[in-house]
CSV table of C-alpha atoms in Angstrom, one decimal:
chain,number,residue,atom,x,y,z
A,1,UNK,CA,7.3,78.6,24.2
A,2,UNK,CA,4.4,78.3,21.8
A,3,UNK,CA,3.4,75.4,19.3
A,4,UNK,CA,1.1,75.7,16.5
A,5,UNK,CA,-0.9,72.2,16.0
A,6,UNK,CA,-2.8,72.0,12.7
A,7,UNK,CA,-5.3,69.2,12.8
A,8,UNK,CA,-8.3,68.2,10.6
A,9,UNK,CA,-11.7,69.9,9.7
A,10,UNK,CA,-13.2,66.5,10.2
A,11,UNK,CA,-14.2,65.5,13.7
A,12,UNK,CA,-13.1,61.8,13.4
A,13,UNK,CA,-9.7,62.8,12.1
A,14,UNK,CA,-9.2,65.4,14.7
A,15,UNK,CA,-10.2,63.0,17.5
A,16,UNK,CA,-7.6,60.6,16.3
A,17,UNK,CA,-5.0,63.1,16.4
A,18,UNK,CA,-5.6,64.0,20.2
A,19,UNK,CA,-3.1,61.3,21.1
A,20,UNK,CA,-0.1,62.9,19.3
A,21,UNK,CA,-1.1,66.5,20.8
A,22,UNK,CA,-1.1,65.0,24.1
A,23,UNK,CA,2.3,63.3,23.6
A,24,UNK,CA,3.7,66.7,22.4
A,25,UNK,CA,2.3,68.4,25.6
A,26,UNK,CA,4.2,65.8,27.6
A,27,UNK,CA,7.4,66.2,25.7
A,28,UNK,CA,7.3,70.0,26.1
A,29,UNK,CA,5.9,70.7,29.4
A,30,UNK,CA,6.5,74.4,29.1
A,31,UNK,CA,4.6,74.9,26.0
A,32,UNK,CA,1.3,76.5,25.1
A,33,UNK,CA,-0.5,75.2,22.1
A,34,UNK,CA,-2.7,76.9,19.5
A,35,UNK,CA,-4.8,74.4,17.8
A,36,UNK,CA,-6.3,75.0,14.2
A,37,UNK,CA,-9.1,72.9,13.3
A,38,UNK,CA,-12.4,72.9,11.6
A,39,UNK,CA,-15.5,74.2,13.4
A,40,UNK,CA,-17.1,70.9,14.3
A,41,UNK,CA,-13.9,69.7,15.9
A,42,UNK,CA,-13.2,73.0,17.9
A,43,UNK,CA,-15.2,71.5,21.2
A,44,UNK,CA,-12.6,68.9,21.2
A,45,UNK,CA,-9.7,71.3,22.7
A,46,UNK,CA,-12.1,73.9,24.8
A,47,UNK,CA,-11.4,72.1,28.1
A,48,UNK,CA,-7.6,71.5,27.4
A,49,UNK,CA,-5.6,73.7,29.8
A,50,UNK,CA,-2.7,73.7,27.7
A,51,UNK,CA,-4.6,75.0,24.6
A,52,UNK,CA,-4.3,79.0,24.7
A,53,UNK,CA,-6.3,79.3,21.5
A,54,UNK,CA,-8.5,77.6,18.9
A,55,UNK,CA,-8.5,78.8,15.5
A,56,UNK,CA,-11.3,77.4,13.5
A,57,UNK,CA,-10.6,77.2,9.9
A,58,UNK,CA,-13.8,77.2,7.4
A,59,UNK,CA,-13.1,76.3,3.7
A,60,UNK,CA,-13.4,79.2,1.4
A,61,UNK,CA,-12.9,79.4,-2.3
A,62,UNK,CA,-9.6,79.3,-4.0
A,63,UNK,CA,-8.1,78.1,-0.7
A,64,UNK,CA,-8.3,81.7,1.0
A,65,UNK,CA,-8.9,80.0,4.3
A,66,UNK,CA,-5.2,79.3,4.1
A,67,UNK,CA,-4.5,82.8,3.8
A,68,UNK,CA,-6.6,83.7,6.7
A,69,UNK,CA,-4.7,81.1,8.7
A,70,UNK,CA,-1.4,82.8,7.7
A,71,UNK,CA,-2.5,86.3,8.5
A,72,UNK,CA,-3.8,84.9,12.1
A,73,UNK,CA,-0.2,83.2,12.7
A,74,UNK,CA,2.8,85.0,11.0
A,75,UNK,CA,3.2,87.5,13.8
A,76,UNK,CA,4.2,85.0,16.1
A,77,UNK,CA,7.5,83.3,16.4
A,78,UNK,CA,6.7,79.6,17.0
A,79,UNK,CA,8.8,77.2,18.7
A,80,UNK,CA,7.3,74.4,16.6
A,81,UNK,CA,4.8,74.0,13.9
A,82,UNK,CA,3.1,70.5,13.6
A,83,UNK,CA,0.9,70.3,10.5
A,84,UNK,CA,-1.1,67.4,10.0
A,85,UNK,CA,-2.7,68.5,6.7
A,86,UNK,CA,0.4,68.4,4.8
A,87,UNK,CA,0.1,72.2,3.7
A,88,UNK,CA,2.8,74.6,3.1
A,89,UNK,CA,1.9,77.1,5.6
A,90,UNK,CA,4.4,75.6,8.0
A,91,UNK,CA,7.2,76.7,5.7
A,92,UNK,CA,6.0,80.3,5.5
A,93,UNK,CA,6.0,81.0,9.4
A,94,UNK,CA,8.7,81.8,11.5
A,95,UNK,CA,9.6,78.6,13.7
A,96,UNK,CA,12.7,76.9,15.2
A,97,UNK,CA,11.3,73.3,14.1
A,98,UNK,CA,8.6,72.0,11.5
A,99,UNK,CA,7.0,68.7,11.3
A,100,UNK,CA,4.7,68.4,8.1
A,101,UNK,CA,2.8,65.3,7.8
A,102,UNK,CA,2.3,64.2,4.2
A,103,UNK,CA,-1.6,64.6,3.3
A,104,UNK,CA,-3.9,62.1,1.5
A,105,UNK,CA,-4.9,58.4,2.1
A,106,UNK,CA,-2.3,55.5,2.3
A,107,UNK,CA,-2.4,52.3,3.6
A,108,UNK,CA,-2.5,51.5,7.5
A,109,UNK,CA,-4.1,52.9,10.5
A,110,UNK,CA,-4.2,56.7,10.6
A,111,UNK,CA,-3.7,56.8,14.3
A,112,UNK,CA,-0.4,54.8,14.0
A,113,UNK,CA,0.6,56.8,11.0
A,114,UNK,CA,0.5,59.8,13.0
A,115,UNK,CA,2.4,58.4,15.9
A,116,UNK,CA,5.2,57.2,13.4
A,117,UNK,CA,5.3,60.6,11.6
A,118,UNK,CA,6.2,62.4,14.9
A,119,UNK,CA,8.6,59.9,15.9
A,120,UNK,CA,6.9,57.7,18.5
A,121,UNK,CA,7.6,54.1,18.9
A,122,UNK,CA,4.4,53.4,20.9
A,123,UNK,CA,1.3,55.0,19.2
A,124,UNK,CA,-0.2,57.8,21.3
A,125,UNK,CA,-3.8,57.0,21.8
A,126,UNK,CA,-6.6,59.6,21.6
A,127,UNK,CA,-8.0,61.3,24.6
A,128,UNK,CA,-10.6,63.8,25.6
A,129,UNK,CA,-10.7,66.8,27.8
A,130,UNK,CA,-13.8,67.7,29.6
A,131,UNK,CA,-14.6,70.1,32.5
A,132,UNK,CA,-15.9,69.1,36.0
A,133,UNK,CA,-19.1,71.0,35.0
A,134,UNK,CA,-19.4,68.5,32.2
A,135,UNK,CA,-18.9,65.6,34.3
A,136,UNK,CA,-21.3,66.7,36.9
A,137,UNK,CA,-24.0,67.1,34.2
A,138,UNK,CA,-23.2,63.7,32.8
A,139,UNK,CA,-23.7,62.1,36.3
A,140,UNK,CA,-27.0,63.7,36.7
A,141,UNK,CA,-28.1,62.6,33.2
A,142,UNK,CA,-26.9,59.1,33.5
A,143,UNK,CA,-26.8,58.0,37.1
A,144,UNK,CA,-25.3,55.0,38.9
A,145,UNK,CA,-27.7,52.0,39.3
A,146,UNK,CA,-28.3,51.6,35.7
A,147,UNK,CA,-25.9,50.3,32.8
A,148,UNK,CA,-26.2,52.4,29.7
A,149,UNK,CA,-25.7,51.4,26.2
A,150,UNK,CA,-24.8,54.1,23.8
A,151,UNK,CA,-26.0,53.8,20.2
A,152,UNK,CA,-24.6,55.7,17.3
A,153,UNK,CA,-27.1,55.1,14.6
A,154,UNK,CA,-26.0,58.0,12.2
A,155,UNK,CA,-22.8,59.1,10.2
A,156,UNK,CA,-21.8,61.5,7.6
A,157,UNK,CA,-23.3,59.7,4.7
A,158,UNK,CA,-26.0,57.0,4.4
A,159,UNK,CA,-23.9,54.4,3.0
A,160,UNK,CA,-22.3,54.0,6.4
A,161,UNK,CA,-25.3,53.5,8.3
A,162,UNK,CA,-26.5,50.3,9.6
A,163,UNK,CA,-30.1,49.9,9.1
A,164,UNK,CA,-32.2,51.2,12.0
A,165,UNK,CA,-34.1,48.2,12.7
A,166,UNK,CA,-30.8,46.3,13.3
A,167,UNK,CA,-29.7,48.7,16.1
A,168,UNK,CA,-33.3,48.2,17.5
A,169,UNK,CA,-32.8,44.6,17.7
A,170,UNK,CA,-29.4,44.8,19.1
A,171,UNK,CA,-30.6,47.0,21.7
A,172,UNK,CA,-33.5,44.6,22.7
A,173,UNK,CA,-31.0,41.7,22.7
A,174,UNK,CA,-28.7,43.5,25.2
A,175,UNK,CA,-31.5,44.2,27.7
A,176,UNK,CA,-30.6,40.6,29.0
A,177,UNK,CA,-27.2,42.5,30.0
A,178,UNK,CA,-29.4,44.9,32.0
A,179,UNK,CA,-28.2,47.7,29.3
A,180,UNK,CA,-30.7,50.7,28.7
A,181,UNK,CA,-30.3,52.3,25.5
A,182,UNK,CA,-29.2,55.9,24.8
A,183,UNK,CA,-29.2,57.5,21.6
A,184,UNK,CA,-26.6,60.0,20.5
A,185,UNK,CA,-26.5,62.0,17.2
A,186,UNK,CA,-24.9,65.2,15.9
A,187,UNK,CA,-26.4,68.4,15.5
A,188,UNK,CA,-28.7,69.3,12.6
A,189,UNK,CA,-32.1,68.0,11.3
A,190,UNK,CA,-30.4,65.7,9.1
A,191,UNK,CA,-28.8,63.7,12.1
A,192,UNK,CA,-32.3,63.8,13.9
A,193,UNK,CA,-34.0,62.4,11.0
A,194,UNK,CA,-31.6,59.5,11.0
A,195,UNK,CA,-31.8,58.8,14.5
A,196,UNK,CA,-35.8,59.1,14.6
A,197,UNK,CA,-36.5,55.4,13.6
A,198,UNK,CA,-34.4,54.1,16.4
A,199,UNK,CA,-35.7,56.5,18.9
A,200,UNK,CA,-39.4,55.9,17.9
A,201,UNK,CA,-38.9,52.0,18.2
A,202,UNK,CA,-37.3,52.1,21.7
A,203,UNK,CA,-39.6,54.2,23.8
A,204,UNK,CA,-37.5,53.7,27.0
A,205,UNK,CA,-34.3,55.0,25.3
A,206,UNK,CA,-32.9,58.4,26.6
A,207,UNK,CA,-32.3,60.9,23.5
A,208,UNK,CA,-29.0,62.6,24.1
A,209,UNK,CA,-28.3,63.8,20.8
A,210,UNK,CA,-28.5,67.1,19.1
A,211,UNK,CA,-26.7,70.4,19.8
A,212,UNK,CA,-24.3,69.4,22.7
A,213,UNK,CA,-20.7,70.5,23.2
A,214,UNK,CA,-18.2,67.7,22.5
A,215,UNK,CA,-16.8,68.0,26.0
A,216,UNK,CA,-20.4,67.3,27.4
A,217,UNK,CA,-20.8,64.3,24.7
A,218,UNK,CA,-17.7,62.8,25.7
A,219,UNK,CA,-18.7,63.0,29.5
A,220,UNK,CA,-22.0,61.2,28.9
A,221,UNK,CA,-20.1,58.5,26.5
A,222,UNK,CA,-17.8,57.9,29.7
A,223,UNK,CA,-20.7,56.9,31.7
A,224,UNK,CA,-21.8,54.0,29.4
A,225,UNK,CA,-20.8,50.5,29.7
A,226,UNK,CA,-20.8,50.1,25.8
A,227,UNK,CA,-20.8,52.2,22.7
A,228,UNK,CA,-22.2,50.8,19.2
A,229,UNK,CA,-22.3,52.8,16.5
A,230,UNK,CA,-21.6,53.2,12.8
A,231,UNK,CA,-17.9,54.5,11.5
A,232,UNK,CA,-18.2,58.4,12.6
A,233,UNK,CA,-16.5,61.1,14.6
A,234,UNK,CA,-18.9,60.0,17.5
A,235,UNK,CA,-17.5,56.4,17.4
A,236,UNK,CA,-13.9,57.7,17.7
A,237,UNK,CA,-14.8,60.2,20.5
A,238,UNK,CA,-16.4,57.3,22.5
A,239,UNK,CA,-13.3,55.1,22.1
A,240,UNK,CA,-11.0,58.2,23.0
A,241,UNK,CA,-13.3,59.0,26.0
A,242,UNK,CA,-12.4,55.1,27.2
A,243,UNK,CA,-15.9,53.8,26.7
A,244,UNK,CA,-15.7,50.2,25.6
A,245,UNK,CA,-16.5,50.6,21.7
A,246,UNK,CA,-17.8,48.8,18.9
A,247,UNK,CA,-17.7,50.4,15.5
A,248,UNK,CA,-19.6,49.2,12.5
A,249,UNK,CA,-17.9,49.2,9.0
A,250,UNK,CA,-19.2,48.6,5.7
A,251,UNK,CA,-18.1,50.8,2.7
A,252,UNK,CA,-15.3,52.4,4.9
A,253,UNK,CA,-12.1,51.1,5.8
A,254,UNK,CA,-11.5,49.5,9.3
A,255,UNK,CA,-7.9,49.1,8.4
A,256,UNK,CA,-7.6,53.0,8.4
A,257,UNK,CA,-10.1,54.0,10.6
A,258,UNK,CA,-11.0,51.3,13.4
A,259,UNK,CA,-11.7,52.8,16.7
A,260,UNK,CA,-8.5,53.3,18.6
A,261,UNK,CA,-8.7,52.2,22.5
A,262,UNK,CA,-7.9,49.5,25.2
A,263,UNK,CA,-11.5,48.1,24.4
A,264,UNK,CA,-12.4,49.2,21.1
A,265,UNK,CA,-13.5,46.9,18.5
A,266,UNK,CA,-14.9,46.8,15.2
A,267,UNK,CA,-17.2,44.4,13.1
A,268,UNK,CA,-17.0,44.5,9.1
A,269,UNK,CA,-19.9,43.7,6.8
A,270,UNK,CA,-18.7,40.7,4.7
A,271,UNK,CA,-17.3,41.7,1.3
A,272,UNK,CA,-14.3,43.4,-0.2
A,273,UNK,CA,-13.0,46.1,2.3
A,274,UNK,CA,-14.0,49.6,1.3
A,275,UNK,CA,-17.0,48.3,-1.0
A,276,UNK,CA,-18.9,46.0,1.2
A,277,UNK,CA,-22.8,47.0,1.9
A,278,UNK,CA,-23.3,47.8,5.3
A,279,UNK,CA,-26.7,46.0,5.3
A,280,UNK,CA,-24.8,42.9,4.9
A,281,UNK,CA,-23.8,42.9,8.5
A,282,UNK,CA,-26.1,40.9,10.7
A,283,UNK,CA,-27.2,41.4,14.2
A,284,UNK,CA,-25.8,38.1,15.4
A,285,UNK,CA,-22.5,39.1,14.1
A,286,UNK,CA,-22.6,42.3,16.0
A,287,UNK,CA,-24.3,40.8,19.2
A,288,UNK,CA,-21.4,38.2,19.7
A,289,UNK,CA,-18.7,40.8,19.7
A,290,UNK,CA,-20.8,43.1,21.9
A,291,UNK,CA,-21.1,40.3,24.4
A,292,UNK,CA,-17.4,39.5,24.3
A,293,UNK,CA,-16.6,43.3,24.9
A,294,UNK,CA,-18.7,43.4,28.2
A,295,UNK,CA,-17.3,40.4,29.5
A,296,UNK,CA,-13.8,41.7,28.9
A,297,UNK,CA,-14.8,44.9,30.5
A,298,UNK,CA,-15.9,43.1,33.6
A,299,UNK,CA,-12.4,41.8,34.1
A,300,UNK,CA,-10.5,44.8,33.3
A,301,UNK,CA,-9.6,47.8,35.4
A,302,UNK,CA,-11.4,50.9,34.1
A,303,UNK,CA,-9.0,53.1,31.9
A,304,UNK,CA,-10.6,56.7,31.6
A,305,UNK,CA,-8.1,58.7,29.7
A,306,UNK,CA,-9.7,62.2,30.4
A,307,UNK,CA,-8.5,64.9,32.8
């Protein structure tokens, strides 16, 4: 029994979809899954024991990437095709059942929309998979005896980035909670450049950004007492890993993309949703919610959703 699961090219949306993937795995325990996603999201599924194949789909001119995908899949007789991108490819493949989720943006939380589209009354929460090696490496990098504050000061466009000096001020204020900063960012020179001001201003911060596998990043995030970062794929990964997460929103919509998790919260800049400048968000507002999350964490039983 084989199921084809087509998810987003973007990391954040792919993370959000992991909840419904896990729900399908529980519903069909004998099935093996082929996951289709973009290259940046492929690492999410590498440690999933039920994922027998990952097909990375890179966009090509004239939508040729869909032709490539069809060629990679048409020989298989699928038990089910689940297409979260609303394409027509599911109609062209041999399958006993098809679930095609309408594409495009619409009001409401994306994580809830996916659950409803697949018929789940209770929203399946995102999760992560990681290997034992990745967990062990994370313990070595972030050992016990210190509480770690994960900072995510980058994003896929500059309008979503909280000013670096405010990340610094927040980290310094949270030293009173015995939190030592750890800075995360993605691969590439642009990501490093965006994180550099925070790293320079916090000389004791650990630099754990760059070209790391997503499973490794998730394992490291899981070692942290709190994640504070811009609306980004990293923010969604932190929440999926079970890390207490505080997402910062300005010109993006928290009503659609707030982090999903038991200890996941968000703070919005003042102004109309989707148009509020992120630099309108003050440190005091973020610090207040960060401390609330830490207090709540202290009275909650840890909930780590990885295998």
